[in-house]
Short mmCIF file of C-alpha atoms in Angstrom, two decimals:
data_model
loop_
_atom_site.label_atom_id
_atom_site.label_comp_id
_atom_site.label_asym_id
_atom_site.label_seq_id
_atom_site.Cartn_x
_atom_site.Cartn_y
_atom_site.Cartn_z
CA MET A 1 -12.56 -5.32 -15.98
CA THR A 2 -11.57 -2.12 -17.72
CA ALA A 3 -7.96 -1.28 -18.41
CA SER A 4 -8.15 1.57 -15.91
CA SER A 5 -9.07 -0.82 -13.06
CA SER A 6 -6.79 -3.71 -14.03
CA PRO A 7 -4.23 -4.94 -11.51
CA ALA A 8 -1.45 -3.35 -13.57
CA ALA A 9 -3.28 -0.01 -13.67
CA ARG A 10 -3.78 -0.08 -9.91
CA ARG A 11 -0.13 -1.04 -9.37
CA LYS A 12 0.92 2.04 -11.33
CA ALA A 13 -1.56 4.15 -9.36
CA ARG A 14 0.02 2.95 -6.11
CA ARG A 15 3.50 3.72 -7.40
CA TYR A 16 2.55 7.28 -8.34
CA ALA A 17 0.55 7.71 -5.13
CA LEU A 18 3.60 6.67 -3.10
CA GLN A 19 5.74 9.23 -4.91
CA ALA A 20 3.10 11.92 -4.49
CA LEU A 21 2.66 11.14 -0.78
CA TYR A 22 6.42 11.28 -0.34
CA GLN A 23 6.38 14.73 -1.92
CA TRP A 24 3.46 15.79 0.29
CA GLN A 25 5.27 14.62 3.43
CA LEU A 26 8.47 16.48 2.53
CA ALA A 27 7.14 19.68 0.99
CA GLY A 28 3.67 19.96 2.48
CA ALA A 29 2.32 21.21 -0.85
CA ALA A 30 -1.40 21.23 -1.51
CA LEU A 31 -2.67 17.83 -2.63
CA GLY A 32 -4.46 19.36 -5.61
CA ASP A 33 -1.21 20.91 -6.79
CA ILE A 34 0.71 17.65 -6.38
CA GLU A 35 -2.00 15.73 -8.21
CA ALA A 36 -2.06 18.25 -11.07
CA GLN A 37 1.73 18.03 -11.36
CA PHE A 38 1.65 14.21 -11.53
CA LEU A 39 -1.14 14.22 -14.11
CA ALA A 40 0.74 16.74 -16.24
CA THR A 41 4.23 15.25 -16.03
CA ASN A 42 3.57 11.49 -16.14
CA ASP A 43 2.04 9.19 -18.72
CA MET A 44 -1.18 8.35 -16.91
CA GLU A 45 -2.84 6.54 -19.82
CA LYS A 46 -2.40 3.09 -18.25
CA VAL A 47 -2.91 4.24 -14.66
CA ASP A 48 -6.11 3.88 -12.66
CA ARG A 49 -6.41 7.63 -12.13
CA THR A 50 -9.42 7.28 -9.82
CA TYR A 51 -7.47 4.94 -7.56
CA PHE A 52 -4.48 7.31 -7.65
CA HIS A 53 -6.77 10.18 -6.62
CA ASP A 54 -8.42 8.14 -3.85
CA LEU A 55 -5.05 7.09 -2.38
CA LEU A 56 -3.47 10.53 -2.69
CA HIS A 57 -6.36 12.28 -0.97
CA GLY A 58 -7.38 9.46 1.38
CA VAL A 59 -4.07 8.98 3.17
CA PRO A 60 -3.57 12.63 4.20
CA GLY A 61 -7.24 12.84 5.15
CA GLN A 62 -6.76 10.06 7.70
CA VAL A 63 -3.07 10.42 8.52
CA GLY A 64 -3.63 10.69 12.29
CA ASP A 65 -5.82 7.59 12.40
CA LEU A 66 -3.45 5.67 10.12
CA ASP A 67 -0.42 6.55 12.25
CA GLU A 68 -2.33 5.51 15.38
CA ALA A 69 -3.25 2.17 13.78
CA LEU A 70 0.40 1.57 12.81
CA ARG A 71 1.91 2.65 16.15
CA PRO A 72 1.54 -0.67 18.07
CA PHE A 73 3.44 -2.51 15.34
CA LEU A 74 6.36 -0.12 14.95
CA ASP A 75 9.70 -0.44 16.70
CA ARG A 76 10.11 3.34 16.78
CA ARG A 77 7.98 6.46 16.63
CA VAL A 78 6.27 7.29 13.32
CA GLU A 79 8.32 10.47 13.17
CA GLU A 80 11.53 8.40 13.19
CA LEU A 81 10.60 6.31 10.15
CA SER A 82 12.27 7.14 6.86
CA GLN A 83 10.03 9.21 4.61
CA VAL A 84 9.70 6.28 2.19
CA GLU A 85 8.76 3.79 4.92
CA LYS A 86 6.30 6.27 6.40
CA ALA A 87 4.60 6.83 3.05
CA LEU A 88 4.55 3.09 2.29
CA LEU A 89 3.10 2.13 5.64
CA ARG A 90 0.48 4.86 5.55
CA LEU A 91 -0.51 3.83 2.03
CA GLY A 92 -0.77 0.18 3.05
CA ALA A 93 -2.68 1.03 6.22
CA PHE A 94 -5.15 3.10 4.22
CA GLU A 95 -5.75 0.27 1.77
CA LEU A 96 -6.16 -2.28 4.55
CA LYS A 97 -8.61 -0.01 6.35
CA GLU A 98 -10.61 1.47 3.49
CA ARG A 99 -10.22 -0.74 0.43
CA LEU A 100 -11.83 -3.98 1.48
CA ASP A 101 -12.22 -4.85 -2.21
CA VAL A 102 -8.44 -5.38 -2.31
CA PRO A 103 -7.32 -8.62 -0.60
CA TYR A 104 -4.99 -8.00 2.33
CA ARG A 105 -2.31 -10.16 0.73
CA VAL A 106 -2.34 -7.92 -2.34
CA VAL A 107 -1.92 -4.83 -0.15
CA ILE A 108 1.04 -6.40 1.66
CA ASN A 109 2.66 -7.70 -1.54
CA GLU A 110 2.33 -4.34 -3.27
CA GLY A 111 3.90 -2.63 -0.25
CA ILE A 112 6.79 -5.08 -0.33
CA GLU A 113 7.38 -4.55 -4.05
CA LEU A 114 7.33 -0.76 -3.68
CA ALA A 115 9.73 -0.98 -0.73
CA LYS A 116 12.13 -3.03 -2.84
CA VAL A 117 12.13 -0.29 -5.48
CA PHE A 118 12.05 2.87 -3.34
CA GLY A 119 13.09 1.84 0.17
CA ALA A 120 16.39 1.14 1.85
CA GLU A 121 18.01 -2.24 1.25
CA ASP A 122 15.96 -4.33 3.70
CA SER A 123 13.01 -2.01 4.33
CA PHE A 124 10.72 -4.42 2.48
CA LYS A 125 11.10 -6.85 5.41
CA TYR A 126 10.03 -4.17 7.87
CA VAL A 127 7.08 -3.10 5.70
CA ASN A 128 6.04 -6.74 5.36
CA GLY A 129 6.10 -7.34 9.11
CA VAL A 130 4.23 -4.17 10.04
CA LEU A 131 1.52 -4.53 7.38
CA ASP A 132 1.05 -8.23 8.18
CA LYS A 133 0.43 -7.45 11.85
CA LEU A 134 -1.86 -4.56 10.96
CA ALA A 135 -3.81 -6.79 8.56
CA ARG A 136 -4.39 -9.29 11.37
CA ARG A 137 -5.95 -6.52 13.43
CA LEU A 138 -7.94 -4.72 10.73
CA ARG A 139 -8.98 -7.77 8.74
CA SER A 140 -9.02 -10.50 11.32
CA ALA A 141 -11.72 -12.58 9.62
CA GLU A 142 -9.93 -12.48 6.26
CA THR A 143 -6.51 -13.25 7.70
CA ALA A 144 -7.83 -16.04 9.96
CA HIS A 145 -9.50 -17.66 6.96
CA ARG A 146 -6.24 -17.57 4.98
CA ARG A 147 -4.24 -19.08 7.86
CA ARG A 148 -6.70 -22.00 8.13
CA GLU A 149 -6.43 -22.96 4.45
CA PRO A 150 -4.29 -26.07 4.09
CA ASP A 151 -1.45 -25.87 1.63
CA SER A 152 -2.07 -22.16 0.99
CA GLY A 153 1.66 -21.54 0.63
CA ALA A 154 1.97 -24.09 -2.16
CA ARG A 155 -1.06 -22.66 -3.90
CA SER A 156 0.39 -19.16 -3.70
CA ARG A 157 3.63 -20.21 -5.31
CA ASP A 158 2.34 -22.69 -7.84
CA GLN A 159 -1.09 -21.49 -8.93
CA GLY A 160 -1.22 -17.88 -7.85
CA ASP A 161 -3.82 -16.50 -5.52
CA GLY A 162 -4.34 -12.95 -6.66
CA ASP A 163 -1.28 -11.51 -4.94
CA ARG A 164 0.54 -10.61 -8.11
CA ASP A 165 -0.84 -9.72 -11.50
CA GLY A 166 -3.98 -11.83 -11.55
CA GLY A 167 -5.78 -10.63 -8.43
CA ASP A 168 -8.07 -7.84 -7.42
CA ALA A 169 -5.19 -5.40 -7.08
#
């Protein structure tokens, strides 16, 4: 695994992609301009720049489909979500839908961690619930397999299962 595709490099790519998507949602600037600004003003040496690019351009390219996929699991209209929650949920939905190389639990965990940093006080709980339900729909075989594993909770806590730093993030 190269440094640019390490879990830490992808985590940083998600963080920057979230910030860039937030900017896109608020300002409506061209994605190429936002990407150029992020590349010029941030230390991207330890960031998976390809993943950043894919997320930044993939989410807006499918925003209608992503919002439609999220809609059944929301307690309000997409338009009523905070800008941070909206960007987080769209990012997570995109990864669940398009990045099958990333385990669904990693997608959910990364969304939770970003919500803790950028979201309102308890938004991580909301993000967790919505992405978990969406994962069950989009990745039913993967989520059903995980639910059938005995003692999977103990393994997650004690041995790690790829959700944090050691997985396919």
